[in-house]
Structures are given as C-alpha cells and as structure tokens.
C-alpha cells in the first residue's frame, strides 16, 4: 500500500509537534516495519527543508532531518506533467494540487494529511494519520 505523506505530517514528526506527533509517527513506524510504503513529493522535500531551517535556525540540522526521513520515505517525482495538471485543477492551494498529482503518479492508495478538507476534490482517499491508523 502506497501512502503520500503531506508536508504537515512529515514536519509534525521531524519537529515532534504536539498534539500531532504520536499519530504521525505511527505512520512512519508502519513504513519502517514494511506494512506500507511512504512517499513525500519532491516538492515537499524542498518545503520541508525550508520550514525546518526556519524553525531550527540551522540549514545543516534541516538537511540531516530530511536525510533521516528519507531512510523511511521514498520520493515521488514532480514532473512538468504534474505541474501542468495541478494548474489545470484550479484548486485554491497550488501546493495541495501538486501533492495530489504526485500522489496519482505513485499511485497512492491514500494521502495522509492533517487537512483532508484541503483535498476535497481528490480522487485519492485523504485521511488524517489517526484515521488511517484506526
């Protein structure tokens, strides 16, 4: 089973943000044990480093945390086709539409996000980490 992990869920784990950490971390534990395949989009990788660098005030620490995440998660490519398709979707949040098109390319069985409503028009099931676990 393939899971595309939304940026907010990955950051919750890497920064141990409460009250979200425990549920989000369980998704990656399932991946470590081989029950699911987790992916982040290539565009999310750059967003994650940007946000971590800002929060941690260290580019080196941000890159090391991304490298640690990539011991468990795979990268879903973001191609020109994904970007063009995301533009054509006309969603309010372009980043979410890019995540969605990358998820379609994997193909993802689920998108794991704290904000499923942001993916209201998704043809891929979108659930919170807690809902996926239960």
mmCIF file of N, CA and C in Angstrom:
data_model
loop_
_atom_site.group_PDB
_atom_site.id
_atom_site.type_symbol
_atom_site.label_atom_id
_atom_site.label_comp_id
_atom_site.label_asym_id
_atom_site.label_seq_id
_atom_site.Cartn_x
_atom_site.Cartn_y
_atom_site.Cartn_z
ATOM 1 N N UNK A 1 0.843 -1.175 0.000
ATOM 2 C CA UNK A 1 0.000 0.000 0.000
ATOM 3 C C UNK A 1 0.891 1.242 0.000
ATOM 4 N N UNK A 2 0.590 2.177 -0.885
ATOM 5 C CA UNK A 2 1.371 3.400 -1.026
ATOM 6 C C UNK A 2 0.662 4.574 -0.371
ATOM 7 N N UNK A 3 1.391 5.297 0.458
ATOM 8 C CA UNK A 3 0.867 6.468 1.147
ATOM 9 C C UNK A 3 1.689 7.688 0.767
ATOM 10 N N UNK A 4 1.021 8.726 0.289
ATOM 11 C CA UNK A 4 1.700 10.001 0.071
ATOM 12 C C UNK A 4 1.517 10.816 1.345
ATOM 13 N N UNK A 5 2.602 11.214 1.943
ATOM 14 C CA UNK A 5 2.584 11.948 3.206
ATOM 15 C C UNK A 5 2.616 13.440 2.910
ATOM 16 N N UNK A 6 1.607 14.145 3.382
ATOM 17 C CA UNK A 6 1.548 15.594 3.196
ATOM 18 C C UNK A 6 2.660 16.252 4.024
ATOM 19 N N UNK A 7 3.079 17.393 3.575
ATOM 20 C CA UNK A 7 4.181 18.120 4.214
ATOM 21 C C UNK A 7 3.948 18.315 5.708
ATOM 22 N N UNK A 8 2.726 18.683 6.096
ATOM 23 C CA UNK A 8 2.469 18.966 7.511
ATOM 24 C C UNK A 8 2.686 17.741 8.383
ATOM 25 N N UNK A 9 2.372 16.557 7.885
ATOM 26 C CA UNK A 9 2.548 15.329 8.665
ATOM 27 C C UNK A 9 4.035 15.024 8.840
ATOM 28 N N UNK A 10 4.808 15.178 7.788
ATOM 29 C CA UNK A 10 6.252 14.944 7.891
ATOM 30 C C UNK A 10 6.896 15.914 8.879
ATOM 31 N N UNK A 11 6.499 17.169 8.823
ATOM 32 C CA UNK A 11 7.066 18.166 9.733
ATOM 33 C C UNK A 11 6.643 17.884 11.172
ATOM 34 N N UNK A 12 5.414 17.416 11.370
ATOM 35 C CA UNK A 12 4.974 17.055 12.725
ATOM 36 C C UNK A 12 5.913 16.030 13.340
ATOM 37 N N UNK A 13 6.336 15.065 12.538
ATOM 38 C CA UNK A 13 7.241 14.026 13.040
ATOM 39 C C UNK A 13 8.635 14.594 13.280
ATOM 40 N N UNK A 14 9.157 15.301 12.296
ATOM 41 C CA UNK A 14 10.534 15.785 12.396
ATOM 42 C C UNK A 14 10.729 16.799 13.515
ATOM 43 N N UNK A 15 9.707 17.622 13.767
ATOM 44 C CA UNK A 15 9.807 18.617 14.843
ATOM 45 C C UNK A 15 9.117 18.158 16.130
ATOM 46 N N UNK A 16 8.576 16.944 16.097
ATOM 47 C CA UNK A 16 7.863 16.385 17.252
ATOM 48 C C UNK A 16 6.781 17.344 17.749
ATOM 49 N N UNK A 17 6.017 17.878 16.806
ATOM 50 C CA UNK A 17 4.966 18.849 17.140
ATOM 51 C C UNK A 17 3.776 18.148 17.795
ATOM 52 N N UNK A 18 3.443 18.638 18.959
ATOM 53 C CA UNK A 18 2.272 18.130 19.673
ATOM 54 C C UNK A 18 1.077 19.010 19.353
ATOM 55 N N UNK A 19 -0.093 18.460 19.326
ATOM 56 C CA UNK A 19 -0.502 17.099 19.692
ATOM 57 C C UNK A 19 -0.483 16.121 18.523
ATOM 58 N N UNK A 20 0.240 16.444 17.459
ATOM 59 C CA UNK A 20 0.178 15.665 16.232
ATOM 60 C C UNK A 20 1.247 14.584 16.108
ATOM 61 N N UNK A 21 2.292 14.686 16.905
ATOM 62 C CA UNK A 21 3.456 13.824 16.725
ATOM 63 C C UNK A 21 3.116 12.338 16.781
ATOM 64 N N UNK A 22 2.419 11.920 17.802
ATOM 65 C CA UNK A 22 2.213 10.484 18.028
ATOM 66 C C UNK A 22 1.521 9.810 16.841
ATOM 67 N N UNK A 23 0.422 10.375 16.375
ATOM 68 C CA UNK A 23 -0.291 9.768 15.246
ATOM 69 C C UNK A 23 0.538 9.766 13.979
ATOM 70 N N UNK A 24 1.217 10.869 13.718
ATOM 71 C CA UNK A 24 2.038 10.971 12.513
ATOM 72 C C UNK A 24 3.218 10.015 12.567
ATOM 73 N N UNK A 25 3.837 9.893 13.719
ATOM 74 C CA UNK A 25 4.986 8.993 13.869
ATOM 75 C C UNK A 25 4.583 7.540 13.637
ATOM 76 N N UNK A 26 3.362 7.181 13.987
ATOM 77 C CA UNK A 26 2.906 5.802 13.797
ATOM 78 C C UNK A 26 2.842 5.433 12.313
ATOM 79 N N UNK A 27 2.553 6.406 11.462
ATOM 80 C CA UNK A 27 2.547 6.139 10.022
ATOM 81 C C UNK A 27 3.944 5.709 9.567
ATOM 82 N N UNK A 28 4.955 6.440 10.029
ATOM 83 C CA UNK A 28 6.323 6.104 9.630
ATOM 84 C C UNK A 28 6.787 4.797 10.266
ATOM 85 N N UNK A 29 6.294 4.475 11.439
ATOM 86 C CA UNK A 29 6.609 3.194 12.066
ATOM 87 C C UNK A 29 6.058 2.045 11.222
ATOM 88 N N UNK A 30 4.840 2.203 10.699
ATOM 89 C CA UNK A 30 4.269 1.184 9.802
ATOM 90 C C UNK A 30 5.152 0.998 8.571
ATOM 91 N N UNK A 31 5.712 2.096 8.080
ATOM 92 C CA UNK A 31 6.596 2.031 6.922
ATOM 93 C C UNK A 31 7.903 1.323 7.277
ATOM 94 N N UNK A 32 8.476 1.661 8.425
ATOM 95 C CA UNK A 32 9.717 1.019 8.857
ATOM 96 C C UNK A 32 9.547 -0.486 8.995
ATOM 97 N N UNK A 33 8.362 -0.912 9.413
ATOM 98 C CA UNK A 33 8.091 -2.345 9.596
ATOM 99 C C UNK A 33 7.672 -3.029 8.301
ATOM 100 N N UNK A 34 7.560 -2.261 7.212
ATOM 101 C CA UNK A 34 7.263 -2.840 5.915
ATOM 102 C C UNK A 34 5.790 -3.060 5.615
ATOM 103 N N UNK A 35 4.899 -2.499 6.425
ATOM 104 C CA UNK A 35 3.466 -2.669 6.193
ATOM 105 C C UNK A 35 2.931 -1.734 5.105
ATOM 106 N N UNK A 36 3.559 -0.591 4.938
ATOM 107 C CA UNK A 36 3.159 0.385 3.922
ATOM 108 C C UNK A 36 4.423 0.993 3.318
ATOM 109 N N UNK A 37 4.254 1.611 2.165
ATOM 110 C CA UNK A 37 5.322 2.392 1.539
ATOM 111 C C UNK A 37 4.954 3.854 1.674
ATOM 112 N N UNK A 38 5.828 4.630 2.289
ATOM 113 C CA UNK A 38 5.559 6.055 2.434
ATOM 114 C C UNK A 38 6.370 6.846 1.417
ATOM 115 N N UNK A 39 5.740 7.909 0.926
ATOM 116 C CA UNK A 39 6.345 8.801 -0.051
ATOM 117 C C UNK A 39 6.103 10.239 0.375
ATOM 118 N N UNK A 40 7.059 11.089 0.064
ATOM 119 C CA UNK A 40 6.834 12.532 0.079
ATOM 120 C C UNK A 40 7.122 12.997 -1.334
ATOM 121 N N UNK A 41 6.471 14.054 -1.754
ATOM 122 C CA UNK A 41 6.745 14.552 -3.098
ATOM 123 C C UNK A 41 8.086 15.281 -3.112
ATOM 124 N N UNK A 42 8.677 15.329 -4.293
ATOM 125 C CA UNK A 42 9.945 16.048 -4.442
ATOM 126 C C UNK A 42 9.788 17.506 -4.036
ATOM 127 N N UNK A 43 8.644 18.091 -4.356
ATOM 128 C CA UNK A 43 8.433 19.491 -3.969
ATOM 129 C C UNK A 43 8.277 19.631 -2.460
ATOM 130 N N UNK A 44 7.701 18.620 -1.807
ATOM 131 C CA UNK A 44 7.578 18.669 -0.347
ATOM 132 C C UNK A 44 8.951 18.615 0.317
ATOM 133 N N UNK A 45 9.899 17.898 -0.286
ATOM 134 C CA UNK A 45 11.248 17.806 0.296
ATOM 135 C C UNK A 45 11.867 19.193 0.425
ATOM 136 N N UNK A 46 11.718 20.020 -0.589
ATOM 137 C CA UNK A 46 12.293 21.365 -0.502
ATOM 138 C C UNK A 46 11.522 22.216 0.503
ATOM 139 N N UNK A 47 10.197 22.052 0.545
ATOM 140 C CA UNK A 47 9.393 22.790 1.527
ATOM 141 C C UNK A 47 9.775 22.397 2.946
ATOM 142 N N UNK A 48 9.988 21.104 3.151
ATOM 143 C CA UNK A 48 10.344 20.603 4.479
ATOM 144 C C UNK A 48 11.666 21.209 4.942
ATOM 145 N N UNK A 49 12.672 21.206 4.080
ATOM 146 C CA UNK A 49 13.964 21.784 4.465
ATOM 147 C C UNK A 49 13.814 23.275 4.748
ATOM 148 N N UNK A 50 13.058 23.983 3.942
ATOM 149 C CA UNK A 50 12.843 25.417 4.158
ATOM 150 C C UNK A 50 12.209 25.669 5.529
ATOM 151 N N UNK A 51 11.170 24.922 5.850
ATOM 152 C CA UNK A 51 10.471 25.109 7.126
ATOM 153 C C UNK A 51 11.349 24.697 8.297
ATOM 154 N N UNK A 52 12.051 23.584 8.170
ATOM 155 C CA UNK A 52 12.937 23.134 9.254
ATOM 156 C C UNK A 52 14.065 24.133 9.491
ATOM 157 N N UNK A 53 14.640 24.640 8.414
ATOM 158 C CA UNK A 53 15.732 25.613 8.554
ATOM 159 C C UNK A 53 15.247 26.853 9.300
ATOM 160 N N UNK A 54 14.046 27.304 8.969
ATOM 161 C CA UNK A 54 13.476 28.470 9.642
ATOM 162 C C UNK A 54 13.214 28.177 11.122
ATOM 163 N N UNK A 55 12.681 27.004 11.417
ATOM 164 C CA UNK A 55 12.346 26.650 12.800
ATOM 165 C C UNK A 55 13.586 26.360 13.646
ATOM 166 N N UNK A 56 14.546 25.664 13.060
ATOM 167 C CA UNK A 56 15.724 25.221 13.803
ATOM 168 C C UNK A 56 16.881 26.209 13.723
ATOM 169 N N UNK A 57 16.768 27.198 12.831
ATOM 170 C CA UNK A 57 17.830 28.188 12.620
ATOM 171 C C UNK A 57 19.142 27.532 12.188
ATOM 172 N N UNK A 58 19.014 26.416 11.458
ATOM 173 C CA UNK A 58 20.206 25.696 11.021
ATOM 174 C C UNK A 58 19.902 24.926 9.743
ATOM 175 N N UNK A 59 20.602 25.271 8.678
ATOM 176 C CA UNK A 59 20.459 24.534 7.432
ATOM 177 C C UNK A 59 20.975 23.116 7.542
ATOM 178 N N UNK A 60 22.088 22.938 8.260
ATOM 179 C CA UNK A 60 22.660 21.599 8.422
ATOM 180 C C UNK A 60 21.706 20.676 9.169
ATOM 181 N N UNK A 61 21.110 21.187 10.235
ATOM 182 C CA UNK A 61 20.162 20.366 11.008
ATOM 183 C C UNK A 61 18.952 20.011 10.153
ATOM 184 N N UNK A 62 18.489 20.947 9.343
ATOM 185 C CA UNK A 62 17.330 20.699 8.483
ATOM 186 C C UNK A 62 17.632 19.592 7.472
ATOM 187 N N UNK A 63 18.779 19.660 6.845
ATOM 188 C CA UNK A 63 19.159 18.657 5.849
ATOM 189 C C UNK A 63 19.338 17.285 6.505
ATOM 190 N N UNK A 64 19.922 17.251 7.692
ATOM 191 C CA UNK A 64 20.094 15.972 8.398
ATOM 192 C C UNK A 64 18.753 15.344 8.748
ATOM 193 N N UNK A 65 17.785 16.167 9.149
ATOM 194 C CA UNK A 65 16.456 15.622 9.460
ATOM 195 C C UNK A 65 15.771 15.098 8.202
ATOM 196 N N UNK A 66 15.912 15.791 7.093
ATOM 197 C CA UNK A 66 15.339 15.289 5.844
ATOM 198 C C UNK A 66 15.994 13.958 5.473
ATOM 199 N N UNK A 67 17.309 13.873 5.607
ATOM 200 C CA UNK A 67 18.009 12.617 5.306
ATOM 201 C C UNK A 67 17.499 11.481 6.197
ATOM 202 N N UNK A 68 17.229 11.788 7.453
ATOM 203 C CA UNK A 68 16.687 10.776 8.360
ATOM 204 C C UNK A 68 15.299 10.329 7.899
ATOM 205 N N UNK A 69 14.462 11.275 7.500
ATOM 206 C CA UNK A 69 13.133 10.951 6.986
ATOM 207 C C UNK A 69 13.236 10.041 5.764
ATOM 208 N N UNK A 70 14.209 10.303 4.911
ATOM 209 C CA UNK A 70 14.358 9.539 3.678
ATOM 210 C C UNK A 70 14.936 8.149 3.895
ATOM 211 N N UNK A 71 15.284 7.823 5.134
ATOM 212 C CA UNK A 71 15.628 6.436 5.449
ATOM 213 C C UNK A 71 14.380 5.571 5.444
ATOM 214 N N UNK A 72 13.227 6.211 5.612
ATOM 215 C CA UNK A 72 11.944 5.511 5.645
ATOM 216 C C UNK A 72 11.084 5.844 4.434
ATOM 217 N N UNK A 73 11.041 7.095 4.053
ATOM 218 C CA UNK A 73 10.156 7.548 2.972
ATOM 219 C C UNK A 73 10.887 7.570 1.634
ATOM 220 N N UNK A 74 10.125 7.355 0.587
ATOM 221 C CA UNK A 74 10.608 7.469 -0.781
ATOM 222 C C UNK A 74 10.204 8.842 -1.324
ATOM 223 N N UNK A 75 10.770 9.191 -2.468
ATOM 224 C CA UNK A 75 10.433 10.455 -3.112
ATOM 225 C C UNK A 75 9.527 10.177 -4.306
ATOM 226 N N UNK A 76 8.393 10.872 -4.343
ATOM 227 C CA UNK A 76 7.507 10.845 -5.509
ATOM 228 C C UNK A 76 7.915 12.008 -6.405
ATOM 229 N N UNK A 77 8.249 11.700 -7.623
ATOM 230 C CA UNK A 77 8.690 12.734 -8.561
ATOM 231 C C UNK A 77 7.598 13.763 -8.812
ATOM 232 N N UNK A 78 8.057 14.971 -9.092
ATOM 233 C CA UNK A 78 7.167 16.034 -9.550
ATOM 234 C C UNK A 78 7.694 16.455 -10.910
ATOM 235 N N UNK A 79 6.899 16.168 -11.919
ATOM 236 C CA UNK A 79 7.317 16.407 -13.292
ATOM 237 C C UNK A 79 6.588 17.623 -13.863
ATOM 238 N N UNK A 80 7.005 17.988 -15.052
ATOM 239 C CA UNK A 80 6.292 19.060 -15.755
ATOM 240 C C UNK A 80 4.817 18.689 -15.911
ATOM 241 N N UNK A 81 4.563 17.449 -16.224
ATOM 242 C CA UNK A 81 3.173 16.992 -16.386
ATOM 243 C C UNK A 81 2.375 17.185 -15.096
ATOM 244 N N UNK A 82 2.998 16.855 -13.942
ATOM 245 C CA UNK A 82 2.329 17.052 -12.651
ATOM 246 C C UNK A 82 1.987 18.521 -12.427
ATOM 247 N N UNK A 83 2.930 19.391 -12.736
ATOM 248 C CA UNK A 83 2.713 20.824 -12.530
ATOM 249 C C UNK A 83 1.599 21.331 -13.438
ATOM 250 N N UNK A 84 1.624 20.939 -14.687
ATOM 251 C CA UNK A 84 0.575 21.374 -15.622
ATOM 252 C C UNK A 84 -0.794 20.848 -15.214
ATOM 253 N N UNK A 85 -0.842 19.591 -14.783
ATOM 254 C CA UNK A 85 -2.105 19.023 -14.324
ATOM 255 C C UNK A 85 -2.593 19.755 -13.075
ATOM 256 N N UNK A 86 -1.673 20.064 -12.160
ATOM 257 C CA UNK A 86 -2.041 20.796 -10.937
ATOM 258 C C UNK A 86 -2.600 22.174 -11.281
ATOM 259 N N UNK A 87 -1.996 22.838 -12.240
ATOM 260 C CA UNK A 87 -2.510 24.141 -12.676
ATOM 261 C C UNK A 87 -3.918 24.016 -13.243
ATOM 262 N N UNK A 88 -4.137 22.974 -14.029
ATOM 263 C CA UNK A 88 -5.447 22.764 -14.649
ATOM 264 C C UNK A 88 -6.533 22.436 -13.630
ATOM 265 N N UNK A 89 -6.147 21.886 -12.478
ATOM 266 C CA UNK A 89 -7.143 21.537 -11.466
ATOM 267 C C UNK A 89 -7.848 22.775 -10.910
ATOM 268 N N UNK A 90 -7.112 23.881 -10.811
ATOM 269 C CA UNK A 90 -7.710 25.116 -10.310
ATOM 270 C C UNK A 90 -8.051 25.095 -8.826
ATOM 271 N N UNK A 91 -7.363 24.264 -8.055
ATOM 272 C CA UNK A 91 -7.609 24.215 -6.611
ATOM 273 C C UNK A 91 -7.141 25.520 -5.973
ATOM 274 N N UNK A 92 -7.690 25.830 -4.789
ATOM 275 C CA UNK A 92 -7.298 27.047 -4.069
ATOM 276 C C UNK A 92 -5.836 27.016 -3.639
ATOM 277 N N UNK A 93 -5.343 25.851 -3.265
ATOM 278 C CA UNK A 93 -3.968 25.727 -2.783
ATOM 279 C C UNK A 93 -3.160 24.940 -3.814
ATOM 280 N N UNK A 94 -2.281 25.641 -4.518
ATOM 281 C CA UNK A 94 -1.494 25.009 -5.572
ATOM 282 C C UNK A 94 -0.625 23.892 -5.020
ATOM 283 N N UNK A 95 -0.039 24.089 -3.854
ATOM 284 C CA UNK A 95 0.823 23.058 -3.262
ATOM 285 C C UNK A 95 0.050 21.764 -3.070
ATOM 286 N N UNK A 96 -1.186 21.846 -2.606
ATOM 287 C CA UNK A 96 -2.001 20.642 -2.420
ATOM 288 C C UNK A 96 -2.301 19.972 -3.757
ATOM 289 N N UNK A 97 -2.533 20.760 -4.785
ATOM 290 C CA UNK A 97 -2.810 20.159 -6.095
ATOM 291 C C UNK A 97 -1.564 19.460 -6.653
ATOM 292 N N UNK A 98 -0.385 20.000 -6.383
ATOM 293 C CA UNK A 98 0.848 19.328 -6.802
ATOM 294 C C UNK A 98 1.021 18.030 -6.017
ATOM 295 N N UNK A 99 0.754 18.075 -4.708
ATOM 296 C CA UNK A 99 0.833 16.854 -3.898
ATOM 297 C C UNK A 99 -0.093 15.785 -4.490
ATOM 298 N N UNK A 100 -1.300 16.186 -4.823
ATOM 299 C CA UNK A 100 -2.290 15.261 -5.368
ATOM 300 C C UNK A 100 -1.803 14.637 -6.677
ATOM 301 N N UNK A 101 -1.296 15.454 -7.594
ATOM 302 C CA UNK A 101 -0.851 14.899 -8.872
ATOM 303 C C UNK A 101 0.361 13.986 -8.690
ATOM 304 N N UNK A 102 1.238 14.311 -7.741
ATOM 305 C CA UNK A 102 2.361 13.416 -7.437
ATOM 306 C C UNK A 102 1.832 12.107 -6.861
ATOM 307 N N UNK A 103 0.810 12.200 -6.013
ATOM 308 C CA UNK A 103 0.200 11.002 -5.439
ATOM 309 C C UNK A 103 -0.419 10.112 -6.498
ATOM 310 N N UNK A 104 -1.041 10.716 -7.501
ATOM 311 C CA UNK A 104 -1.618 9.930 -8.597
ATOM 312 C C UNK A 104 -0.531 9.178 -9.358
ATOM 313 N N UNK A 105 0.647 9.755 -9.452
ATOM 314 C CA UNK A 105 1.737 9.153 -10.214
ATOM 315 C C UNK A 105 2.347 7.929 -9.528
ATOM 316 N N UNK A 106 2.193 7.820 -8.214
ATOM 317 C CA UNK A 106 2.882 6.730 -7.499
ATOM 318 C C UNK A 106 2.382 5.340 -7.904
ATOM 319 N N UNK A 107 1.183 4.951 -7.906
ATOM 320 C CA UNK A 107 -0.059 5.585 -7.462
ATOM 321 C C UNK A 107 -0.299 5.377 -5.967
ATOM 322 N N UNK A 108 -0.752 6.454 -5.312
ATOM 323 C CA UNK A 108 -1.027 6.409 -3.871
ATOM 324 C C UNK A 108 -2.406 5.814 -3.609
ATOM 325 N N UNK A 109 -2.474 5.000 -2.577
ATOM 326 C CA UNK A 109 -3.763 4.491 -2.106
ATOM 327 C C UNK A 109 -4.434 5.507 -1.196
ATOM 328 N N UNK A 110 -3.599 6.270 -0.468
ATOM 329 C CA UNK A 110 -4.084 7.299 0.450
ATOM 330 C C UNK A 110 -3.125 8.468 0.445
ATOM 331 N N UNK A 111 -3.660 9.648 0.673
ATOM 332 C CA UNK A 111 -2.863 10.808 1.041
ATOM 333 C C UNK A 111 -3.106 11.005 2.525
ATOM 334 N N UNK A 112 -2.027 11.105 3.283
ATOM 335 C CA UNK A 112 -2.115 11.295 4.725
ATOM 336 C C UNK A 112 -1.860 12.762 5.017
ATOM 337 N N UNK A 113 -2.870 13.437 5.550
ATOM 338 C CA UNK A 113 -2.780 14.878 5.799
ATOM 339 C C UNK A 113 -3.557 15.233 7.061
ATOM 340 N N UNK A 114 -3.111 16.265 7.738
ATOM 341 C CA UNK A 114 -3.903 16.796 8.852
ATOM 342 C C UNK A 114 -5.073 17.620 8.345
ATOM 343 N N UNK A 115 -5.065 17.940 7.067
ATOM 344 C CA UNK A 115 -6.101 18.809 6.496
ATOM 345 C C UNK A 115 -6.785 18.137 5.308
ATOM 346 N N UNK A 116 -7.527 17.054 5.541
ATOM 347 C CA UNK A 116 -8.189 16.381 4.409
ATOM 348 C C UNK A 116 -9.111 17.298 3.613
ATOM 349 N N UNK A 117 -9.698 18.288 4.256
ATOM 350 C CA UNK A 117 -10.611 19.194 3.544
ATOM 351 C C UNK A 117 -9.898 19.970 2.441
ATOM 352 N N UNK A 118 -8.579 20.126 2.559
ATOM 353 C CA UNK A 118 -7.815 20.811 1.520
ATOM 354 C C UNK A 118 -7.764 20.010 0.228
ATOM 355 N N UNK A 119 -8.134 18.735 0.312
ATOM 356 C CA UNK A 119 -8.101 17.842 -0.844
ATOM 357 C C UNK A 119 -9.525 17.400 -1.208
ATOM 358 N N UNK A 120 -10.483 18.285 -1.035
ATOM 359 C CA UNK A 120 -11.900 17.942 -1.210
ATOM 360 C C UNK A 120 -12.203 17.338 -2.578
ATOM 361 N N UNK A 121 -11.477 17.725 -3.594
ATOM 362 C CA UNK A 121 -11.742 17.226 -4.943
ATOM 363 C C UNK A 121 -10.847 16.059 -5.343
ATOM 364 N N UNK A 122 -10.126 15.506 -4.387
ATOM 365 C CA UNK A 122 -9.202 14.414 -4.661
ATOM 366 C C UNK A 122 -9.938 13.126 -4.997
ATOM 367 N N UNK A 123 -9.411 12.430 -5.978
ATOM 368 C CA UNK A 123 -9.908 11.094 -6.292
ATOM 369 C C UNK A 123 -9.162 10.033 -5.495
ATOM 370 N N UNK A 124 -8.142 10.454 -4.770
ATOM 371 C CA UNK A 124 -7.418 9.576 -3.848
ATOM 372 C C UNK A 124 -8.009 9.822 -2.463
ATOM 373 N N UNK A 125 -8.233 8.770 -1.701
ATOM 374 C CA UNK A 125 -8.740 8.937 -0.339
ATOM 375 C C UNK A 125 -7.730 9.726 0.484
ATOM 376 N N UNK A 126 -8.220 10.703 1.219
ATOM 377 C CA UNK A 126 -7.360 11.545 2.055
ATOM 378 C C UNK A 126 -7.842 11.415 3.487
ATOM 379 N N UNK A 127 -6.928 11.022 4.374
ATOM 380 C CA UNK A 127 -7.265 10.808 5.771
ATOM 381 C C UNK A 127 -6.190 11.377 6.678
ATOM 382 N N UNK A 128 -6.565 11.628 7.917
ATOM 383 C CA UNK A 128 -5.581 12.055 8.916
ATOM 384 C C UNK A 128 -4.771 10.831 9.340
ATOM 385 N N UNK A 129 -3.614 11.057 9.945
ATOM 386 C CA UNK A 129 -2.851 9.916 10.445
ATOM 387 C C UNK A 129 -3.668 9.059 11.420
ATOM 388 N N UNK A 130 -4.402 9.720 12.296
ATOM 389 C CA UNK A 130 -5.190 8.987 13.300
ATOM 390 C C UNK A 130 -6.286 8.150 12.642
ATOM 391 N N UNK A 131 -6.944 8.710 11.643
ATOM 392 C CA UNK A 131 -7.994 7.951 10.945
ATOM 393 C C UNK A 131 -7.397 6.769 10.187
ATOM 394 N N UNK A 132 -6.224 6.941 9.598
ATOM 395 C CA UNK A 132 -5.595 5.835 8.883
ATOM 396 C C UNK A 132 -5.246 4.717 9.864
ATOM 397 N N UNK A 133 -4.679 5.059 10.995
ATOM 398 C CA UNK A 133 -4.286 4.053 11.989
ATOM 399 C C UNK A 133 -5.492 3.269 12.479
ATOM 400 N N UNK A 134 -6.609 3.990 12.706
ATOM 401 C CA UNK A 134 -7.785 3.283 13.219
ATOM 402 C C UNK A 134 -8.503 2.573 12.094
#
